[in-house]
Amino acid sequence: MAIHTFAAVDVGSYELGLKIFEISRGRGIREVDHLERRIDLGSDTFYTGKISHRHVLQVGEVLRDFHSIMETYRCEDYKAYGTSAIREMTNASLVLRQWEQMSGIHVDVISNSEQRFLDYKSVASRGQQFNDFIKESCAIVDIGGGSLQISWFDEDRLSATQNMPLGVLRLYDRVRQIDARTDQFEGLVEEIVGAQIETFKKLYLGARKIHNLIIIDDHMSNFMQSRGMEIVSAEKLQVLLSQTRESSLHNIGSSLGLSDEALNLLYITGIMVNYICRSFGADRIWGTGVTLCDGIAYEYAEKHRILPPSHDFDEDILACTSEISKRYMGSETRSDTLETIATKIFDATKKIHGMRAREKLLLRISARLHDCGKYISMANIGECGYDIIMATEIIGLSHKEREIVANVVRYNHSEFVYYEEQENVTDLDLDSYMTITNLTAILQLANGLDRSHKQKFGDIRIQVRGDKMVITVRQGVDITLEKGMIKHRADFFEEILGLTPVIRQSNR
């Protein structure tokens, strides 16, 4: 049985974490070592956009120590991610290069949606315990240093996810800036958090109640577990939270060895969890104790096929996308038909375009969001769709992937702009733009085949024969409109993929 030694590094807003794991098919993921180093990067970048030179050097030294520990354990691979504090740096590329030169560790900066998806994966890796918890209405409350993410599950289905700038470190800095006393924290934090939580409820929940809360954070979960209470009732949570109030903070600090600042962060997290629990009417709360590093390890095991997937995460992304489409009055029947046709074209032309499962997922998302722009303008669907998608977080997608989807939706409705013709500066490289080109050609053709919106091509057979792609539709279907209006889209498809689409009707 092969055992893989893997290291995960989290460069967070207020601390750096390193976890060493042993991963094997027989034993799963086993944590071997865990180190944390407290460095407050968030207070720098949230207000100045840069990290102080002192902190740059401190992080470099910690990463160098982490590298030595990784070598001691003979780790065969590692992954290091920077989160919100690094994302908000105006000179991130410069600092990341310095850290790599100082330590030998390359740090990738991940988007908020990628970070939260990794946190979500770390909980989902618990298997049946996670599945049981989301059977009823459930919310994952992911409290970071810079922001708060709430992901709502309605009967096993990821229905909505929303990010809010309500991270525990950001809130702590706010109440310190207004020179608030500790006994004023509760009222102030509830006022700041309350408005956005109530907006979330109005947008997504209405009168519905969330029965279960899953808490992902660096403070409250650890406190719950230190009391032997990983899963508690709402009533028991109130007892626990009363212990985080000012009068009891000193005793907690003594028992857990926490600094005054860490105690204040625990106190603020407790206030947030308490308010959210009351607002949602939750019955049970699960303090998972997982960290980003656990999600990084799970992703590594999944990607390298060391462990079988414990959950269909792609379906969660698609389910969330469908909810976004509904929000903007998208037609579910029309989207389903377009997705079916587009995926059949994708599969039939695999050997030509060379794209893989991830690009197919982006195509399916594009099909589901293809007409979201009409919510704003029927005359300018493409540009409005682009703006909606770029302004809407899709959990599990990187910023680059979201921009690919936004462009595919845009060019599904408007004239395609080639890479060399772009006037606006874009972060997309040529390979990403080629993905946009291929997916646009497929989605445009699929859209043309359902021009009447009557699902005539829902049941088709597609075969590549030489330089032609033969699309066979069942007998008795009137396809006069589609044949007459598909030429422009077929020409673009032929230009990109080198195949001439030919529509035929079955003799049977």
PDB file of C-alpha atoms in Angstrom, residues 244-454:
ATOM      1  CA  THR A 244     -16.655  33.624  25.682  1.00  0.00           C
ATOM      2  CA  ARG A 245     -18.031  36.827  27.159  1.00  0.00           C
ATOM      3  CA  GLU A 246     -15.752  39.312  28.819  1.00  0.00           C
ATOM      4  CA  SER A 247     -16.077  38.000  32.366  1.00  0.00           C
ATOM      5  CA  SER A 248     -14.895  34.518  31.344  1.00  0.00           C
ATOM      6  CA  LEU A 249     -12.256  35.387  28.751  1.00  0.00           C
ATOM      7  CA  HIS A 250      -9.360  35.349  31.223  1.00  0.00           C
ATOM      8  CA  ASN A 251     -10.174  31.813  32.375  1.00  0.00           C
ATOM      9  CA  ILE A 252     -10.408  30.608  28.761  1.00  0.00           C
ATOM     10  CA  GLY A 253      -7.074  32.220  27.928  1.00  0.00           C
ATOM     11  CA  SER A 254      -5.402  30.485  30.842  1.00  0.00           C
ATOM     12  CA  SER A 255      -6.833  27.056  29.981  1.00  0.00           C
ATOM     13  CA  LEU A 256      -6.167  27.216  26.225  1.00  0.00           C
ATOM     14  CA  GLY A 257      -2.982  29.286  26.251  1.00  0.00           C
ATOM     15  CA  LEU A 258      -4.452  32.021  24.040  1.00  0.00           C
ATOM     16  CA  SER A 259      -3.148  35.567  23.731  1.00  0.00           C
ATOM     17  CA  ASP A 260      -5.376  38.557  24.508  1.00  0.00           C
ATOM     18  CA  GLU A 261      -5.829  39.237  20.791  1.00  0.00           C
ATOM     19  CA  ALA A 262      -6.753  35.595  20.054  1.00  0.00           C
ATOM     20  CA  LEU A 263      -9.287  35.766  22.898  1.00  0.00           C
ATOM     21  CA  ASN A 264     -10.876  38.855  21.370  1.00  0.00           C
ATOM     22  CA  LEU A 265     -11.101  37.112  17.990  1.00  0.00           C
ATOM     23  CA  LEU A 266     -12.762  34.134  19.714  1.00  0.00           C
ATOM     24  CA  TYR A 267     -15.182  36.513  21.428  1.00  0.00           C
ATOM     25  CA  ILE A 268     -16.135  38.242  18.152  1.00  0.00           C
ATOM     26  CA  THR A 269     -16.523  34.903  16.360  1.00  0.00           C
ATOM     27  CA  GLY A 270     -18.826  33.743  19.148  1.00  0.00           C
ATOM     28  CA  ILE A 271     -20.956  36.865  18.739  1.00  0.00           C
ATOM     29  CA  MET A 272     -21.226  36.241  14.988  1.00  0.00           C
ATOM     30  CA  VAL A 273     -22.125  32.551  15.390  1.00  0.00           C
ATOM     31  CA  ASN A 274     -24.688  33.398  18.056  1.00  0.00           C
ATOM     32  CA  TYR A 275     -26.390  36.020  15.875  1.00  0.00           C
ATOM     33  CA  ILE A 276     -26.466  33.787  12.790  1.00  0.00           C
ATOM     34  CA  CYS A 277     -27.801  30.857  14.818  1.00  0.00           C
ATOM     35  CA  ARG A 278     -30.633  32.975  16.233  1.00  0.00           C
ATOM     36  CA  SER A 279     -31.417  34.622  12.900  1.00  0.00           C
ATOM     37  CA  PHE A 280     -31.599  31.325  10.989  1.00  0.00           C
ATOM     38  CA  GLY A 281     -33.420  29.481  13.787  1.00  0.00           C
ATOM     39  CA  ALA A 282     -30.816  26.683  13.774  1.00  0.00           C
ATOM     40  CA  ASP A 283     -31.301  23.584  15.946  1.00  0.00           C
ATOM     41  CA  ARG A 284     -27.851  21.974  15.680  1.00  0.00           C
ATOM     42  CA  ILE A 285     -24.356  23.409  15.226  1.00  0.00           C
ATOM     43  CA  TRP A 286     -21.296  21.472  14.110  1.00  0.00           C
ATOM     44  CA  GLY A 287     -17.909  23.010  14.903  1.00  0.00           C
ATOM     45  CA  THR A 288     -15.847  21.045  12.402  1.00  0.00           C
ATOM     46  CA  GLY A 289     -12.335  22.102  13.404  1.00  0.00           C
ATOM     47  CA  VAL A 290     -11.178  21.724   9.788  1.00  0.00           C
ATOM     48  CA  THR A 291      -8.820  24.196   8.133  1.00  0.00           C
ATOM     49  CA  LEU A 292      -7.919  25.187   4.609  1.00  0.00           C
ATOM     50  CA  CYS A 293      -4.975  22.783   4.830  1.00  0.00           C
ATOM     51  CA  ASP A 294      -7.386  19.848   5.202  1.00  0.00           C
ATOM     52  CA  GLY A 295      -9.140  20.900   2.010  1.00  0.00           C
ATOM     53  CA  ILE A 296      -5.813  21.247   0.198  1.00  0.00           C
ATOM     54  CA  ALA A 297      -4.894  17.691   1.206  1.00  0.00           C
ATOM     55  CA  TYR A 298      -8.273  16.344   0.102  1.00  0.00           C
ATOM     56  CA  GLU A 299      -7.951  18.100  -3.268  1.00  0.00           C
ATOM     57  CA  TYR A 300      -4.485  16.578  -3.735  1.00  0.00           C
ATOM     58  CA  ALA A 301      -5.747  13.066  -2.922  1.00  0.00           C
ATOM     59  CA  GLU A 302      -8.721  13.516  -5.243  1.00  0.00           C
ATOM     60  CA  LYS A 303      -6.701  15.007  -8.120  1.00  0.00           C
ATOM     61  CA  HIS A 304      -4.057  12.261  -7.992  1.00  0.00           C
ATOM     62  CA  ARG A 305      -6.725   9.562  -7.633  1.00  0.00           C
ATOM     63  CA  ILE A 306      -5.299   8.279  -4.384  1.00  0.00           C
ATOM     64  CA  LEU A 307      -8.761   8.353  -2.860  1.00  0.00           C
ATOM     65  CA  PRO A 308     -12.129   7.990  -4.566  1.00  0.00           C
ATOM     66  CA  PRO A 309     -14.316  11.121  -4.491  1.00  0.00           C
ATOM     67  CA  SER A 310     -16.603  11.245  -1.456  1.00  0.00           C
ATOM     68  CA  HIS A 311     -19.017  13.719  -3.015  1.00  0.00           C
ATOM     69  CA  ASP A 312     -19.981  14.974  -6.494  1.00  0.00           C
ATOM     70  CA  PHE A 313     -18.665  18.521  -6.242  1.00  0.00           C
ATOM     71  CA  ASP A 314     -19.279  19.292  -9.925  1.00  0.00           C
ATOM     72  CA  GLU A 315     -22.987  18.752  -9.342  1.00  0.00           C
ATOM     73  CA  ASP A 316     -22.848  21.277  -6.498  1.00  0.00           C
ATOM     74  CA  ILE A 317     -21.307  23.846  -8.841  1.00  0.00           C
ATOM     75  CA  LEU A 318     -23.974  23.134 -11.457  1.00  0.00           C
ATOM     76  CA  ALA A 319     -26.782  23.260  -8.894  1.00  0.00           C
ATOM     77  CA  CYS A 320     -25.549  26.639  -7.689  1.00  0.00           C
ATOM     78  CA  THR A 321     -25.360  27.813 -11.317  1.00  0.00           C
ATOM     79  CA  SER A 322     -28.975  26.760 -11.902  1.00  0.00           C
ATOM     80  CA  GLU A 323     -30.053  28.828  -8.904  1.00  0.00           C
ATOM     81  CA  ILE A 324     -28.225  31.852 -10.357  1.00  0.00           C
ATOM     82  CA  SER A 325     -30.061  31.290 -13.649  1.00  0.00           C
ATOM     83  CA  LYS A 326     -33.406  31.173 -11.846  1.00  0.00           C
ATOM     84  CA  ARG A 327     -32.578  34.427 -10.076  1.00  0.00           C
ATOM     85  CA  TYR A 328     -32.264  36.104 -13.473  1.00  0.00           C
ATOM     86  CA  MET A 329     -35.419  34.483 -14.886  1.00  0.00           C
ATOM     87  CA  GLY A 330     -33.600  31.929 -17.049  1.00  0.00           C
ATOM     88  CA  SER A 331     -35.663  29.245 -18.794  1.00  0.00           C
ATOM     89  CA  GLU A 332     -34.834  25.856 -17.249  1.00  0.00           C
ATOM     90  CA  THR A 333     -36.267  23.916 -20.218  1.00  0.00           C
ATOM     91  CA  ARG A 334     -34.352  25.988 -22.738  1.00  0.00           C
ATOM     92  CA  SER A 335     -31.099  25.718 -20.730  1.00  0.00           C
ATOM     93  CA  ASP A 336     -31.470  21.944 -20.385  1.00  0.00           C
ATOM     94  CA  THR A 337     -31.909  21.562 -24.146  1.00  0.00           C
ATOM     95  CA  LEU A 338     -28.965  23.828 -24.930  1.00  0.00           C
ATOM     96  CA  GLU A 339     -26.775  21.979 -22.430  1.00  0.00           C
ATOM     97  CA  THR A 340     -27.735  18.595 -23.912  1.00  0.00           C
ATOM     98  CA  ILE A 341     -26.934  19.661 -27.482  1.00  0.00           C
ATOM     99  CA  ALA A 342     -23.688  21.413 -26.484  1.00  0.00           C
ATOM    100  CA  THR A 343     -22.365  18.439 -24.492  1.00  0.00           C
ATOM    101  CA  LYS A 344     -23.166  16.067 -27.374  1.00  0.00           C
ATOM    102  CA  ILE A 345     -21.169  18.293 -29.742  1.00  0.00           C
ATOM    103  CA  PHE A 346     -18.350  18.496 -27.161  1.00  0.00           C
ATOM    104  CA  ASP A 347     -18.177  14.705 -26.802  1.00  0.00           C
ATOM    105  CA  ALA A 348     -18.348  14.061 -30.559  1.00  0.00           C
ATOM    106  CA  THR A 349     -15.430  16.437 -31.262  1.00  0.00           C
ATOM    107  CA  LYS A 350     -13.122  15.543 -28.351  1.00  0.00           C
ATOM    108  CA  LYS A 351     -10.283  14.348 -30.563  1.00  0.00           C
ATOM    109  CA  ILE A 352     -10.283  17.676 -32.395  1.00  0.00           C
ATOM    110  CA  HIS A 353     -10.572  20.259 -29.619  1.00  0.00           C
ATOM    111  CA  GLY A 354      -8.621  18.240 -27.010  1.00  0.00           C
ATOM    112  CA  MET A 355     -10.500  19.738 -24.061  1.00  0.00           C
ATOM    113  CA  ARG A 356     -11.137  17.747 -20.906  1.00  0.00           C
ATOM    114  CA  ALA A 357     -13.730  17.333 -18.163  1.00  0.00           C
ATOM    115  CA  ARG A 358     -13.075  20.730 -16.590  1.00  0.00           C
ATOM    116  CA  GLU A 359     -13.741  22.569 -19.858  1.00  0.00           C
ATOM    117  CA  LYS A 360     -16.879  20.481 -20.338  1.00  0.00           C
ATOM    118  CA  LEU A 361     -18.069  21.681 -16.928  1.00  0.00           C
ATOM    119  CA  LEU A 362     -17.452  25.305 -18.003  1.00  0.00           C
ATOM    120  CA  LEU A 363     -19.485  24.642 -21.159  1.00  0.00           C
ATOM    121  CA  ARG A 364     -22.387  23.274 -19.110  1.00  0.00           C
ATOM    122  CA  ILE A 365     -22.266  26.313 -16.818  1.00  0.00           C
ATOM    123  CA  SER A 366     -22.232  28.614 -19.859  1.00  0.00           C
ATOM    124  CA  ALA A 367     -25.290  26.857 -21.268  1.00  0.00           C
ATOM    125  CA  ARG A 368     -27.192  27.280 -18.012  1.00  0.00           C
ATOM    126  CA  LEU A 369     -26.331  30.988 -17.817  1.00  0.00           C
ATOM    127  CA  HIS A 370     -26.552  31.697 -21.551  1.00  0.00           C
ATOM    128  CA  ASP A 371     -29.516  34.082 -21.329  1.00  0.00           C
ATOM    129  CA  CYS A 372     -29.078  35.654 -17.879  1.00  0.00           C
ATOM    130  CA  GLY A 373     -28.349  39.024 -19.519  1.00  0.00           C
ATOM    131  CA  LYS A 374     -31.920  39.365 -20.773  1.00  0.00           C
ATOM    132  CA  TYR A 375     -32.933  40.139 -17.183  1.00  0.00           C
ATOM    133  CA  ILE A 376     -31.331  43.551 -17.754  1.00  0.00           C
ATOM    134  CA  SER A 377     -31.648  44.075 -21.516  1.00  0.00           C
ATOM    135  CA  MET A 378     -33.212  42.052 -24.293  1.00  0.00           C
ATOM    136  CA  ALA A 379     -31.258  44.118 -26.814  1.00  0.00           C
ATOM    137  CA  ASN A 380     -27.843  43.659 -25.214  1.00  0.00           C
ATOM    138  CA  ILE A 381     -27.982  40.158 -23.733  1.00  0.00           C
ATOM    139  CA  GLY A 382     -24.310  39.321 -24.296  1.00  0.00           C
ATOM    140  CA  GLU A 383     -22.727  42.310 -22.550  1.00  0.00           C
ATOM    141  CA  CYS A 384     -25.262  42.256 -19.722  1.00  0.00           C
ATOM    142  CA  GLY A 385     -24.701  38.505 -19.249  1.00  0.00           C
ATOM    143  CA  TYR A 386     -20.956  39.112 -19.073  1.00  0.00           C
ATOM    144  CA  ASP A 387     -21.409  41.775 -16.387  1.00  0.00           C
ATOM    145  CA  ILE A 388     -23.758  39.605 -14.322  1.00  0.00           C
ATOM    146  CA  ILE A 389     -21.407  36.613 -14.347  1.00  0.00           C
ATOM    147  CA  MET A 390     -18.322  38.672 -13.523  1.00  0.00           C
ATOM    148  CA  ALA A 391     -20.189  40.248 -10.612  1.00  0.00           C
ATOM    149  CA  THR A 392     -21.550  36.910  -9.321  1.00  0.00           C
ATOM    150  CA  GLU A 393     -19.366  34.525  -7.367  1.00  0.00           C
ATOM    151  CA  ILE A 394     -19.664  30.910  -8.536  1.00  0.00           C
ATOM    152  CA  ILE A 395     -18.267  28.699  -5.804  1.00  0.00           C
ATOM    153  CA  GLY A 396     -15.606  26.296  -7.030  1.00  0.00           C
ATOM    154  CA  LEU A 397     -14.538  28.382 -10.035  1.00  0.00           C
ATOM    155  CA  SER A 398     -11.381  30.448 -10.164  1.00  0.00           C
ATOM    156  CA  HIS A 399     -11.547  34.041 -11.338  1.00  0.00           C
ATOM    157  CA  LYS A 400     -10.057  32.937 -14.655  1.00  0.00           C
ATOM    158  CA  GLU A 401     -12.666  30.202 -15.130  1.00  0.00           C
ATOM    159  CA  ARG A 402     -15.462  32.635 -14.316  1.00  0.00           C
ATOM    160  CA  GLU A 403     -14.092  35.056 -16.930  1.00  0.00           C
ATOM    161  CA  ILE A 404     -13.999  32.226 -19.478  1.00  0.00           C
ATOM    162  CA  VAL A 405     -17.679  31.464 -18.799  1.00  0.00           C
ATOM    163  CA  ALA A 406     -18.599  35.170 -18.939  1.00  0.00           C
ATOM    164  CA  ASN A 407     -16.922  35.562 -22.329  1.00  0.00           C
ATOM    165  CA  VAL A 408     -18.541  32.423 -23.771  1.00  0.00           C
ATOM    166  CA  VAL A 409     -21.959  33.764 -22.718  1.00  0.00           C
ATOM    167  CA  ARG A 410     -21.109  37.178 -24.162  1.00  0.00           C
ATOM    168  CA  TYR A 411     -20.013  35.838 -27.555  1.00  0.00           C
ATOM    169  CA  ASN A 412     -22.956  33.466 -27.737  1.00  0.00           C
ATOM    170  CA  HIS A 413     -25.034  36.589 -28.414  1.00  0.00           C
ATOM    171  CA  SER A 414     -22.574  38.988 -30.050  1.00  0.00           C
ATOM    172  CA  GLU A 415     -19.862  39.082 -32.684  1.00  0.00           C
ATOM    173  CA  PHE A 416     -16.768  37.212 -31.570  1.00  0.00           C
ATOM    174  CA  VAL A 417     -13.675  39.301 -30.806  1.00  0.00           C
ATOM    175  CA  TYR A 418     -10.441  37.466 -31.552  1.00  0.00           C
ATOM    176  CA  TYR A 419      -7.517  37.537 -29.135  1.00  0.00           C
ATOM    177  CA  GLU A 420      -5.477  39.909 -31.303  1.00  0.00           C
ATOM    178  CA  GLU A 421      -8.418  42.314 -31.710  1.00  0.00           C
ATOM    179  CA  GLN A 422      -9.064  42.968 -28.032  1.00  0.00           C
ATOM    180  CA  GLU A 423      -8.986  46.596 -27.047  1.00  0.00           C
ATOM    181  CA  ASN A 424      -9.475  46.092 -23.331  1.00  0.00           C
ATOM    182  CA  VAL A 425      -6.653  44.754 -21.210  1.00  0.00           C
ATOM    183  CA  THR A 426      -7.352  41.218 -19.950  1.00  0.00           C
ATOM    184  CA  ASP A 427      -5.548  38.883 -17.587  1.00  0.00           C
ATOM    185  CA  LEU A 428      -6.460  35.900 -19.781  1.00  0.00           C
ATOM    186  CA  ASP A 429      -3.572  34.220 -21.558  1.00  0.00           C
ATOM    187  CA  LEU A 430      -3.755  32.837 -25.080  1.00  0.00           C
ATOM    188  CA  ASP A 431      -4.526  29.269 -23.917  1.00  0.00           C
ATOM    189  CA  SER A 432      -7.505  30.502 -21.882  1.00  0.00           C
ATOM    190  CA  TYR A 433      -8.723  32.551 -24.819  1.00  0.00           C
ATOM    191  CA  MET A 434      -8.502  29.496 -27.066  1.00  0.00           C
ATOM    192  CA  THR A 435     -10.740  27.715 -24.559  1.00  0.00           C
ATOM    193  CA  ILE A 436     -13.210  30.592 -24.901  1.00  0.00           C
ATOM    194  CA  THR A 437     -12.979  30.276 -28.691  1.00  0.00           C
ATOM    195  CA  ASN A 438     -13.711  26.541 -28.737  1.00  0.00           C
ATOM    196  CA  LEU A 439     -16.518  26.691 -26.180  1.00  0.00           C
ATOM    197  CA  THR A 440     -18.095  29.674 -27.939  1.00  0.00           C
ATOM    198  CA  ALA A 441     -18.104  27.814 -31.276  1.00  0.00           C
ATOM    199  CA  ILE A 442     -19.850  24.837 -29.623  1.00  0.00           C
ATOM    200  CA  LEU A 443     -22.397  26.917 -27.695  1.00  0.00           C
ATOM    201  CA  GLN A 444     -23.183  29.147 -30.679  1.00  0.00           C
ATOM    202  CA  LEU A 445     -23.889  26.106 -32.834  1.00  0.00           C
ATOM    203  CA  ALA A 446     -26.030  24.509 -30.123  1.00  0.00           C
ATOM    204  CA  ASN A 447     -27.941  27.766 -29.794  1.00  0.00           C
ATOM    205  CA  GLY A 448     -28.537  27.826 -33.542  1.00  0.00           C
ATOM    206  CA  LEU A 449     -29.873  24.273 -33.471  1.00  0.00           C
ATOM    207  CA  ASP A 450     -32.495  25.357 -30.947  1.00  0.00           C
ATOM    208  CA  ARG A 451     -33.235  28.681 -32.621  1.00  0.00           C
ATOM    209  CA  SER A 452     -37.005  28.235 -32.284  1.00  0.00           C
ATOM    210  CA  HIS A 453     -36.744  27.361 -28.557  1.00  0.00           C
ATOM    211  CA  LYS A 454     -38.970  24.342 -29.263  1.00  0.00           C
TER     212      LYS A 454
END
